[in-house]
Amino acid sequence: MLRPLPVMERPLIAVLNGPNLNMLGQRQPEIYGRATLDDVEQLCLQTAEKLGLAIDFRQTNIEGELISWVQDCRKRAQGIIINPAGYTHTSIALLDALLTTDLPVIEVHISNIHRREPFRHHSYVSRAATGVICGLGVAGYSLALQAMTDLILNEDD
Ligand code: CA2
């Protein structure tokens, strides 16, 4: 049986979360469910362990900080999973940062943004995304890690 890779040698995936996602589980459970952001991090850690990935899971309420984290990924990560939250629908600056990374990007939304208010139907970020997962609750993060594994393994195809 193959031994799992030591954490240092595993591909690093940044899992980045935008504004107000620190409120998960505390408000609007009818839209976002009952899981907290800590629960989502645990889900990602468990999924990453099974897939042989390392993850760097972060949340910020500050647009510039999110952009700096995306820029840093160019030097240190193999892929980006991002729930840009409200910046999805507003931030050309975040789109520009993602476009400069040349990394696979998966955009995740907990809710189905297309079933919600019209202003949520457009995503600037999607233009930089390899794929988008929305409407499957926090399981979308786990699905994104699985998809990211396939993207990284097939990178040279
Ligand atoms: O469905 C998603 O994951 C969103 O990215 C969440 C954003 C929203 O602006 C996007 O349109 C869709 C909102 C994140 C705020 O999350 C909260 C969670 C619980 C209570 C309050 C806010």
PDB file of C-alpha atoms and ligand atoms in Angstrom:
ATOM      1  CA  MET A   1       0.000   0.000   0.000  1.00  0.00           C
ATOM      2  CA  LEU A   2       1.203   3.538  -0.821  1.00  0.00           C
ATOM      3  CA  ARG A   3       2.077   5.614   2.214  1.00  0.00           C
ATOM      4  CA  PRO A   4       0.430   9.080   2.281  1.00  0.00           C
ATOM      5  CA  LEU A   5       2.749  11.935   1.298  1.00  0.00           C
ATOM      6  CA  PRO A   6       4.129  13.996   4.203  1.00  0.00           C
ATOM      7  CA  VAL A   7       2.094  17.215   4.508  1.00  0.00           C
ATOM      8  CA  MET A   8       5.052  19.353   3.259  1.00  0.00           C
ATOM      9  CA  GLU A   9       5.153  17.435  -0.036  1.00  0.00           C
ATOM     10  CA  ARG A  10       1.426  17.575  -0.751  1.00  0.00           C
ATOM     11  CA  PRO A  11       0.000  20.038  -3.297  1.00  0.00           C
ATOM     12  CA  LEU A  12      -1.173  23.145  -1.434  1.00  0.00           C
ATOM     13  CA  ILE A  13      -4.678  24.423  -2.180  1.00  0.00           C
ATOM     14  CA  ALA A  14      -5.726  27.840  -0.870  1.00  0.00           C
ATOM     15  CA  VAL A  15      -9.353  27.898   0.275  1.00  0.00           C
ATOM     16  CA  LEU A  16     -10.242  31.590   0.462  1.00  0.00           C
ATOM     17  CA  ASN A  17     -13.450  33.041   1.876  1.00  0.00           C
ATOM     18  CA  GLY A  18     -14.756  36.568   1.498  1.00  0.00           C
ATOM     19  CA  PRO A  19     -16.770  38.986   3.628  1.00  0.00           C
ATOM     20  CA  ASN A  20     -19.375  37.938   6.181  1.00  0.00           C
ATOM     21  CA  LEU A  21     -18.715  34.217   5.801  1.00  0.00           C
ATOM     22  CA  ASN A  22     -17.470  34.345   9.409  1.00  0.00           C
ATOM     23  CA  MET A  23     -21.195  34.708  10.232  1.00  0.00           C
ATOM     24  CA  LEU A  24     -22.062  31.280   8.815  1.00  0.00           C
ATOM     25  CA  GLY A  25     -24.290  29.271  11.139  1.00  0.00           C
ATOM     26  CA  GLN A  26     -25.278  32.368  13.126  1.00  0.00           C
ATOM     27  CA  ARG A  27     -27.780  34.002  10.719  1.00  0.00           C
ATOM     28  CA  GLN A  28     -29.922  33.063   7.691  1.00  0.00           C
ATOM     29  CA  PRO A  29     -29.772  29.246   8.118  1.00  0.00           C
ATOM     30  CA  GLU A  30     -32.600  28.953   5.568  1.00  0.00           C
ATOM     31  CA  ILE A  31     -30.130  30.191   2.913  1.00  0.00           C
ATOM     32  CA  TYR A  32     -26.719  29.068   4.160  1.00  0.00           C
ATOM     33  CA  GLY A  33     -27.492  26.129   6.474  1.00  0.00           C
ATOM     34  CA  ARG A  34     -26.350  25.605  10.044  1.00  0.00           C
ATOM     35  CA  ALA A  35     -22.657  24.818   9.591  1.00  0.00           C
ATOM     36  CA  THR A  36     -20.215  27.405  10.946  1.00  0.00           C
ATOM     37  CA  LEU A  37     -17.056  28.488   9.134  1.00  0.00           C
ATOM     38  CA  ASP A  38     -15.073  26.324  11.581  1.00  0.00           C
ATOM     39  CA  ASP A  39     -17.229  23.355  10.471  1.00  0.00           C
ATOM     40  CA  VAL A  40     -16.437  24.173   6.839  1.00  0.00           C
ATOM     41  CA  GLU A  41     -12.715  24.276   7.652  1.00  0.00           C
ATOM     42  CA  GLN A  42     -12.955  20.862   9.354  1.00  0.00           C
ATOM     43  CA  LEU A  43     -14.807  19.466   6.323  1.00  0.00           C
ATOM     44  CA  CYS A  44     -12.067  20.796   4.040  1.00  0.00           C
ATOM     45  CA  LEU A  45      -9.295  19.398   6.266  1.00  0.00           C
ATOM     46  CA  GLN A  46     -10.931  15.947   6.328  1.00  0.00           C
ATOM     47  CA  THR A  47     -11.472  15.963   2.551  1.00  0.00           C
ATOM     48  CA  ALA A  48      -7.925  17.186   1.914  1.00  0.00           C
ATOM     49  CA  GLU A  49      -6.524  14.419   4.118  1.00  0.00           C
ATOM     50  CA  LYS A  50      -8.404  11.775   2.091  1.00  0.00           C
ATOM     51  CA  LEU A  51      -7.228  13.310  -1.208  1.00  0.00           C
ATOM     52  CA  GLY A  52      -3.601  13.829  -0.154  1.00  0.00           C
ATOM     53  CA  LEU A  53      -3.779  17.620  -0.365  1.00  0.00           C
ATOM     54  CA  ALA A  54      -2.609  20.320   2.039  1.00  0.00           C
ATOM     55  CA  ILE A  55      -4.926  23.298   2.487  1.00  0.00           C
ATOM     56  CA  ASP A  56      -4.591  26.859   3.674  1.00  0.00           C
ATOM     57  CA  PHE A  57      -8.100  27.907   4.777  1.00  0.00           C
ATOM     58  CA  ARG A  58      -8.730  31.627   5.346  1.00  0.00           C
ATOM     59  CA  GLN A  59     -11.498  34.219   5.636  1.00  0.00           C
ATOM     60  CA  THR A  60     -11.358  37.999   5.457  1.00  0.00           C
ATOM     61  CA  ASN A  61     -13.821  40.877   5.407  1.00  0.00           C
ATOM     62  CA  ILE A  62     -11.307  43.102   3.565  1.00  0.00           C
ATOM     63  CA  GLU A  63     -11.158  43.194  -0.239  1.00  0.00           C
ATOM     64  CA  GLY A  64      -7.477  44.215  -0.429  1.00  0.00           C
ATOM     65  CA  GLU A  65      -6.472  41.410   1.915  1.00  0.00           C
ATOM     66  CA  LEU A  66      -8.286  38.849  -0.240  1.00  0.00           C
ATOM     67  CA  ILE A  67      -6.487  40.248  -3.309  1.00  0.00           C
ATOM     68  CA  SER A  68      -3.085  40.054  -1.563  1.00  0.00           C
ATOM     69  CA  TRP A  69      -3.758  36.432  -0.590  1.00  0.00           C
ATOM     70  CA  VAL A  70      -4.621  35.620  -4.216  1.00  0.00           C
ATOM     71  CA  GLN A  71      -1.376  37.281  -5.360  1.00  0.00           C
ATOM     72  CA  ASP A  72       0.635  35.282  -2.798  1.00  0.00           C
ATOM     73  CA  CYS A  73      -0.823  32.039  -4.187  1.00  0.00           C
ATOM     74  CA  ARG A  74       1.302  32.504  -7.326  1.00  0.00           C
ATOM     75  CA  LYS A  75       4.413  31.613  -5.297  1.00  0.00           C
ATOM     76  CA  ARG A  76       3.023  29.020  -2.925  1.00  0.00           C
ATOM     77  CA  ALA A  77      -0.159  27.205  -4.051  1.00  0.00           C
ATOM     78  CA  GLN A  78      -1.136  24.767  -6.780  1.00  0.00           C
ATOM     79  CA  GLY A  79      -4.791  25.830  -6.912  1.00  0.00           C
ATOM     80  CA  ILE A  80      -7.337  28.265  -5.482  1.00  0.00           C
ATOM     81  CA  ILE A  81     -10.818  27.507  -4.209  1.00  0.00           C
ATOM     82  CA  ILE A  82     -12.611  30.755  -3.516  1.00  0.00           C
ATOM     83  CA  ASN A  83     -15.967  31.813  -2.147  1.00  0.00           C
ATOM     84  CA  PRO A  84     -15.667  35.541  -2.797  1.00  0.00           C
ATOM     85  CA  ALA A  85     -19.070  36.166  -1.112  1.00  0.00           C
ATOM     86  CA  GLY A  86     -20.289  39.717  -1.851  1.00  0.00           C
ATOM     87  CA  TYR A  87     -17.137  40.563  -3.873  1.00  0.00           C
ATOM     88  CA  THR A  88     -18.297  37.992  -6.438  1.00  0.00           C
ATOM     89  CA  HIS A  89     -20.743  40.538  -7.771  1.00  0.00           C
ATOM     90  CA  THR A  90     -18.666  43.715  -7.428  1.00  0.00           C
ATOM     91  CA  SER A  91     -14.923  43.209  -7.684  1.00  0.00           C
ATOM     92  CA  ILE A  92     -13.056  43.638 -10.961  1.00  0.00           C
ATOM     93  CA  ALA A  93      -9.894  43.989  -8.825  1.00  0.00           C
ATOM     94  CA  LEU A  94     -10.374  40.473  -7.442  1.00  0.00           C
ATOM     95  CA  LEU A  95     -10.994  39.170 -10.972  1.00  0.00           C
ATOM     96  CA  ASP A  96      -7.755  40.833 -12.156  1.00  0.00           C
ATOM     97  CA  ALA A  97      -5.790  39.246  -9.303  1.00  0.00           C
ATOM     98  CA  LEU A  98      -7.186  35.788 -10.081  1.00  0.00           C
ATOM     99  CA  LEU A  99      -6.396  36.198 -13.796  1.00  0.00           C
ATOM    100  CA  THR A 100      -2.724  36.861 -13.011  1.00  0.00           C
ATOM    101  CA  THR A 101      -2.225  33.645 -11.062  1.00  0.00           C
ATOM    102  CA  ASP A 102      -2.321  31.132 -13.938  1.00  0.00           C
ATOM    103  CA  LEU A 103      -3.595  28.615 -11.374  1.00  0.00           C
ATOM    104  CA  PRO A 104      -6.742  26.487 -11.541  1.00  0.00           C
ATOM    105  CA  VAL A 105      -9.517  28.394  -9.764  1.00  0.00           C
ATOM    106  CA  ILE A 106     -12.782  26.931  -8.525  1.00  0.00           C
ATOM    107  CA  GLU A 107     -15.484  29.394  -7.431  1.00  0.00           C
ATOM    108  CA  VAL A 108     -17.813  28.081  -4.733  1.00  0.00           C
ATOM    109  CA  HIS A 109     -21.118  29.451  -3.480  1.00  0.00           C
ATOM    110  CA  ILE A 110     -23.095  27.789  -0.724  1.00  0.00           C
ATOM    111  CA  SER A 111     -26.402  29.073  -2.081  1.00  0.00           C
ATOM    112  CA  ASN A 112     -27.644  28.912  -5.666  1.00  0.00           C
ATOM    113  CA  ILE A 113     -26.956  32.503  -6.670  1.00  0.00           C
ATOM    114  CA  HIS A 114     -29.102  32.071  -9.819  1.00  0.00           C
ATOM    115  CA  ARG A 115     -32.236  31.415  -7.763  1.00  0.00           C
ATOM    116  CA  ARG A 116     -31.701  34.542  -5.705  1.00  0.00           C
ATOM    117  CA  GLU A 117     -31.936  38.300  -6.330  1.00  0.00           C
ATOM    118  CA  PRO A 118     -30.961  39.421  -9.874  1.00  0.00           C
ATOM    119  CA  PHE A 119     -27.875  41.310  -8.588  1.00  0.00           C
ATOM    120  CA  ARG A 120     -26.402  37.947  -7.487  1.00  0.00           C
ATOM    121  CA  HIS A 121     -26.777  36.356 -10.919  1.00  0.00           C
ATOM    122  CA  HIS A 122     -23.621  37.935 -12.337  1.00  0.00           C
ATOM    123  CA  SER A 123     -20.170  36.948 -11.114  1.00  0.00           C
ATOM    124  CA  TYR A 124     -17.059  38.892 -12.154  1.00  0.00           C
ATOM    125  CA  VAL A 125     -14.961  36.090 -10.680  1.00  0.00           C
ATOM    126  CA  SER A 126     -16.397  33.378 -12.961  1.00  0.00           C
ATOM    127  CA  ARG A 127     -14.379  34.769 -15.865  1.00  0.00           C
ATOM    128  CA  ALA A 128     -11.208  33.587 -14.066  1.00  0.00           C
ATOM    129  CA  ALA A 129     -12.694  30.313 -12.826  1.00  0.00           C
ATOM    130  CA  THR A 130     -11.984  26.900 -14.277  1.00  0.00           C
ATOM    131  CA  GLY A 131     -15.276  25.804 -12.748  1.00  0.00           C
ATOM    132  CA  VAL A 132     -18.096  27.023 -10.521  1.00  0.00           C
ATOM    133  CA  ILE A 133     -20.039  25.097  -7.870  1.00  0.00           C
ATOM    134  CA  CYS A 134     -23.133  26.689  -6.360  1.00  0.00           C
ATOM    135  CA  GLY A 135     -26.275  25.721  -4.521  1.00  0.00           C
ATOM    136  CA  LEU A 136     -25.025  22.499  -2.926  1.00  0.00           C
ATOM    137  CA  GLY A 137     -24.475  23.946   0.525  1.00  0.00           C
ATOM    138  CA  VAL A 138     -21.120  23.605   2.275  1.00  0.00           C
ATOM    139  CA  ALA A 139     -20.620  20.223   0.546  1.00  0.00           C
ATOM    140  CA  GLY A 140     -19.597  22.398  -2.424  1.00  0.00           C
ATOM    141  CA  TYR A 141     -16.215  22.982  -0.739  1.00  0.00           C
ATOM    142  CA  SER A 142     -15.557  19.246  -0.500  1.00  0.00           C
ATOM    143  CA  LEU A 143     -16.657  18.751  -4.130  1.00  0.00           C
ATOM    144  CA  ALA A 144     -14.352  21.575  -5.175  1.00  0.00           C
ATOM    145  CA  LEU A 145     -11.375  19.867  -3.506  1.00  0.00           C
ATOM    146  CA  GLN A 146     -12.194  16.649  -5.371  1.00  0.00           C
ATOM    147  CA  ALA A 147     -12.441  18.526  -8.683  1.00  0.00           C
ATOM    148  CA  MET A 148      -9.215  20.392  -7.909  1.00  0.00           C
ATOM    149  CA  THR A 149      -7.401  17.096  -7.384  1.00  0.00           C
ATOM    150  CA  ASP A 150      -8.442  15.995 -10.886  1.00  0.00           C
ATOM    151  CA  LEU A 151      -7.389  19.336 -12.376  1.00  0.00           C
ATOM    152  CA  ILE A 152      -3.943  19.148 -10.787  1.00  0.00           C
ATOM    153  CA  LEU A 153      -3.403  15.502 -11.762  1.00  0.00           C
ATOM    154  CA  ASN A 154      -4.335  16.268 -15.394  1.00  0.00           C
ATOM    155  CA  GLU A 155      -2.334  19.517 -15.516  1.00  0.00           C
ATOM    156  CA  ASP A 156       0.154  18.246 -18.136  1.00  0.00           C
ATOM    157  CA  ASP A 157      -2.497  16.717 -20.467  1.00  0.00           C
TER     158      ASP A 157
HETATM  159  O1  CA2 B   1     -23.839  31.507  -1.428  1.00  0.00           O
HETATM  160  C1  CA2 B   1     -22.726  31.968  -1.181  1.00  0.00           C
HETATM  161  O2  CA2 B   1     -21.801  31.263  -0.758  1.00  0.00           O
HETATM  162  C2  CA2 B   1     -22.472  33.470  -1.335  1.00  0.00           C
HETATM  163  O3  CA2 B   1     -21.143  33.642  -1.853  1.00  0.00           O
HETATM  164  C3  CA2 B   1     -22.582  34.055   0.048  1.00  0.00           C
HETATM  165  C4  CA2 B   1     -22.463  35.585   0.074  1.00  0.00           C
HETATM  166  C5  CA2 B   1     -23.405  36.225  -0.945  1.00  0.00           C
HETATM  167  O4  CA2 B   1     -23.157  37.628  -0.994  1.00  0.00           O
HETATM  168  C6  CA2 B   1     -23.231  35.640  -2.319  1.00  0.00           C
HETATM  169  O5  CA2 B   1     -24.177  36.225  -3.186  1.00  0.00           O
HETATM  170  C7  CA2 B   1     -23.447  34.137  -2.296  1.00  0.00           C
HETATM  171  C8  CA2 B   1     -22.805  36.115   1.465  1.00  0.00           C
HETATM  172  C9  CA2 B   1     -21.889  35.636   2.525  1.00  0.00           C
HETATM  173  C10 CA2 B   1     -22.458  36.055   3.856  1.00  0.00           C
HETATM  174  O6  CA2 B   1     -22.779  34.889   4.569  1.00  0.00           O
HETATM  175  C11 CA2 B   1     -23.572  35.006   5.666  1.00  0.00           C
HETATM  176  C12 CA2 B   1     -23.842  33.832   6.309  1.00  0.00           C
HETATM  177  C13 CA2 B   1     -24.642  33.826   7.410  1.00  0.00           C
HETATM  178  C14 CA2 B   1     -25.173  35.005   7.881  1.00  0.00           C
HETATM  179  C15 CA2 B   1     -24.913  36.176   7.232  1.00  0.00           C
HETATM  180  C16 CA2 B   1     -24.093  36.196   6.121  1.00  0.00           C
END
